[in-house]
Amino acid sequence: MLLDSASLYFRAFYGVPDTVRSPEGEPVNAVRGFLDIIARLVADYGPESLVACWDDDWRPRWRVDLIPSYKAHRVAREVPGGVDVEETPEALVQQVPVIREVLGALGLAIVGAPQHEADDVIGTLASRGDGPVDVVTGDRDLFQLVDDAHDVRVIYTARGMSNLEVLTDGVVEGKYGVRPDQYADFAAMRGDTSDGLPGVAGVGEKTAAALLAEYGSLDAIRAAAADDSSAMKPAVRARFAAATDYLDVAPRVVEVVRDLDLPRVDARLRRPDAAQRDALDALAARWGLGGSLDRLLAALPD
């Protein structure tokens, strides 16, 4: 099981009241909510191993160099030569280090990669997995990883933890009219305002899906648009001509990286040993983790 950690702790932060506080009065709603999410996932899906995939860089410079608007509206402060600061509620910023500390004390694997997003870590780990993989996220971009032949599913959280959606090849095709291996091309054409991706003007989901059904890939669609003898309508042809510069780079931005050089980690789920339990007891007392930590510990296999 691969967790899109930021997606989940943002969901926890907004899903659990900010009145949930530590004994010292600090907010711990994201910490407790994140632990409850993991407990629910482990109990319901029974993974043998789990990795909390991390955004070491939520807005990699190489993606911004290709499309400057990429996530630009979410930048709180630019950091020349470093990682830009994302616009994030201060009450959540305070909790992210606590989340990492608690995950570490639990012995759960945390994996990130310099200059890459958690999506890229997930893409790499899912691609090199030698057994069934469940990707847990609220981000549609990761639908491109769904692959029945290699037992890769996405557990989609956008409708809440009580209404999770498990995406397989057939589900993706039923929702969007495209295969998962076409999804990145589909997303590049459609665009995504939440990521600052403009897409092709005048090409929405239905048109993008219809074009992929007819031509198979974005490359083939662009070839047809550039071919005056093709049956493509002039208006559609003009839209793709106007979007040439964007389409030259958009696939690299939208496609998740699948070949990062990541460390091998022991991600097997197990109960904490005595030393870990002492550290967890101390963290539970300091931060008031209460039933959230208890529920996760109860869900872990012996």
mmCIF file of N, CA, C and O in Angstrom, residues 55-67 70-71 82-84 113-118 120 253 257:
data_model
loop_
_atom_site.group_PDB
_atom_site.id
_atom_site.type_symbol
_atom_site.label_atom_id
_atom_site.label_comp_id
_atom_site.label_asym_id
_atom_site.label_seq_id
_atom_site.Cartn_x
_atom_site.Cartn_y
_atom_site.Cartn_z
ATOM 1 N N ASP A 55 6.226 14.245 -0.335
ATOM 2 C CA ASP A 55 6.607 15.327 -1.235
ATOM 3 C C ASP A 55 7.889 15.969 -0.723
ATOM 4 O O ASP A 55 7.840 16.921 0.060
ATOM 5 N N ASP A 56 9.037 15.472 -1.156
ATOM 6 C CA ASP A 56 10.276 16.187 -0.828
ATOM 7 C C ASP A 56 10.321 17.524 -1.559
ATOM 8 O O ASP A 56 10.960 18.474 -1.107
ATOM 9 N N ASP A 57 9.641 17.583 -2.701
ATOM 10 C CA ASP A 57 9.492 18.836 -3.435
ATOM 11 C C ASP A 57 8.114 18.818 -4.078
ATOM 12 O O ASP A 57 7.880 18.073 -5.027
ATOM 13 N N TRP A 58 7.198 19.606 -3.548
ATOM 14 C CA TRP A 58 5.806 19.571 -4.018
ATOM 15 C C TRP A 58 5.640 20.268 -5.371
ATOM 16 O O TRP A 58 4.654 20.070 -6.074
ATOM 17 N N ARG A 59 6.644 21.086 -5.767
ATOM 18 C CA ARG A 59 6.583 21.831 -7.039
ATOM 19 C C ARG A 59 7.979 21.827 -7.670
ATOM 20 O O ARG A 59 8.682 22.834 -7.663
ATOM 21 N N PRO A 60 8.393 20.687 -8.206
ATOM 22 C CA PRO A 60 9.762 20.568 -8.712
ATOM 23 C C PRO A 60 10.094 21.608 -9.782
ATOM 24 O O PRO A 60 9.287 21.863 -10.681
ATOM 25 N N ARG A 61 11.286 22.167 -9.662
ATOM 26 C CA ARG A 61 11.699 23.226 -10.589
ATOM 27 C C ARG A 61 11.667 22.749 -12.028
ATOM 28 O O ARG A 61 11.310 23.514 -12.940
ATOM 29 N N TRP A 62 12.013 21.478 -12.286
ATOM 30 C CA TRP A 62 12.035 21.016 -13.672
ATOM 31 C C TRP A 62 10.639 21.001 -14.282
ATOM 32 O O TRP A 62 10.489 21.242 -15.497
ATOM 33 N N ARG A 63 9.608 20.782 -13.469
ATOM 34 C CA ARG A 63 8.244 20.875 -13.993
ATOM 35 C C ARG A 63 7.855 22.332 -14.215
ATOM 36 O O ARG A 63 7.196 22.666 -15.207
ATOM 37 N N VAL A 64 8.266 23.216 -13.297
ATOM 38 C CA VAL A 64 7.958 24.643 -13.437
ATOM 39 C C VAL A 64 8.671 25.230 -14.655
ATOM 40 O O VAL A 64 8.112 26.070 -15.366
ATOM 41 N N ASP A 65 9.899 24.789 -14.909
ATOM 42 C CA ASP A 65 10.623 25.269 -16.082
ATOM 43 C C ASP A 65 9.879 24.926 -17.369
ATOM 44 O O ASP A 65 9.942 25.675 -18.357
ATOM 45 N N LEU A 66 9.179 23.805 -17.365
ATOM 46 C CA LEU A 66 8.424 23.398 -18.553
ATOM 47 C C LEU A 66 7.101 24.151 -18.662
ATOM 48 O O LEU A 66 6.715 24.594 -19.740
ATOM 49 N N ILE A 67 6.388 24.295 -17.526
ATOM 50 C CA ILE A 67 5.118 25.030 -17.496
ATOM 51 C C ILE A 67 5.157 25.964 -16.280
ATOM 52 O O ILE A 67 4.892 25.531 -15.150
ATOM 53 N N TYR A 70 2.625 25.958 -13.394
ATOM 54 C CA TYR A 70 2.395 24.735 -12.636
ATOM 55 C C TYR A 70 2.353 25.030 -11.129
ATOM 56 O O TYR A 70 3.345 25.470 -10.537
ATOM 57 N N LYS A 71 1.189 24.846 -10.540
ATOM 58 C CA LYS A 71 0.946 25.063 -9.109
ATOM 59 C C LYS A 71 1.329 26.463 -8.626
ATOM 60 O O LYS A 71 1.495 26.679 -7.425
ATOM 61 N N GLY A 82 15.771 26.623 -4.034
ATOM 62 C CA GLY A 82 15.272 25.660 -3.046
ATOM 63 C C GLY A 82 13.842 25.266 -3.343
ATOM 64 O O GLY A 82 13.348 25.430 -4.468
ATOM 65 N N VAL A 83 13.156 24.741 -2.341
ATOM 66 C CA VAL A 83 11.772 24.304 -2.491
ATOM 67 C C VAL A 83 10.848 25.452 -2.113
ATOM 68 O O VAL A 83 10.913 25.967 -0.985
ATOM 69 N N ASP A 84 9.986 25.875 -3.042
ATOM 70 C CA ASP A 84 9.041 26.946 -2.750
ATOM 71 C C ASP A 84 8.137 26.542 -1.578
ATOM 72 O O ASP A 84 7.835 25.359 -1.383
ATOM 73 N N ALA A 113 11.873 11.771 -2.531
ATOM 74 C CA ALA A 113 12.999 11.870 -3.475
ATOM 75 C C ALA A 113 13.253 13.343 -3.772
ATOM 76 O O ALA A 113 12.305 14.088 -4.053
ATOM 77 N N PRO A 114 14.512 13.782 -3.715
ATOM 78 C CA PRO A 114 14.824 15.185 -4.019
ATOM 79 C C PRO A 114 14.303 15.578 -5.398
ATOM 80 O O PRO A 114 14.380 14.799 -6.354
ATOM 81 N N GLN A 115 13.741 16.795 -5.470
ATOM 82 C CA GLN A 115 13.260 17.361 -6.732
ATOM 83 C C GLN A 115 12.124 16.555 -7.360
ATOM 84 O O GLN A 115 11.886 16.648 -8.567
ATOM 85 N N HIS A 116 11.424 15.804 -6.532
ATOM 86 C CA HIS A 116 10.283 15.040 -7.032
ATOM 87 C C HIS A 116 9.150 15.033 -6.018
ATOM 88 O O HIS A 116 9.359 15.163 -4.809
ATOM 89 N N GLU A 117 7.962 14.841 -6.562
ATOM 90 C CA GLU A 117 6.758 14.787 -5.747
ATOM 91 C C GLU A 117 6.479 13.365 -5.281
ATOM 92 O O GLU A 117 7.042 12.396 -5.811
ATOM 93 N N ALA A 118 5.567 13.254 -4.328
ATOM 94 C CA ALA A 118 5.153 11.928 -3.874
ATOM 95 C C ALA A 118 4.590 11.109 -5.034
ATOM 96 O O ALA A 118 4.762 9.885 -5.069
ATOM 97 N N ASP A 120 5.674 10.850 -7.968
ATOM 98 C CA ASP A 120 6.769 10.191 -8.669
ATOM 99 C C ASP A 120 7.314 9.018 -7.864
ATOM 100 O O ASP A 120 7.694 7.981 -8.430
ATOM 101 N N VAL A 253 5.174 16.929 -17.797
ATOM 102 C CA VAL A 253 4.721 17.459 -16.510
ATOM 103 C C VAL A 253 3.658 16.556 -15.891
ATOM 104 O O VAL A 253 3.666 16.297 -14.685
ATOM 105 N N VAL A 257 6.842 10.098 -12.822
ATOM 106 C CA VAL A 257 8.122 9.435 -13.060
ATOM 107 C C VAL A 257 8.044 8.013 -12.498
ATOM 108 O O VAL A 257 7.514 7.800 -11.402
#
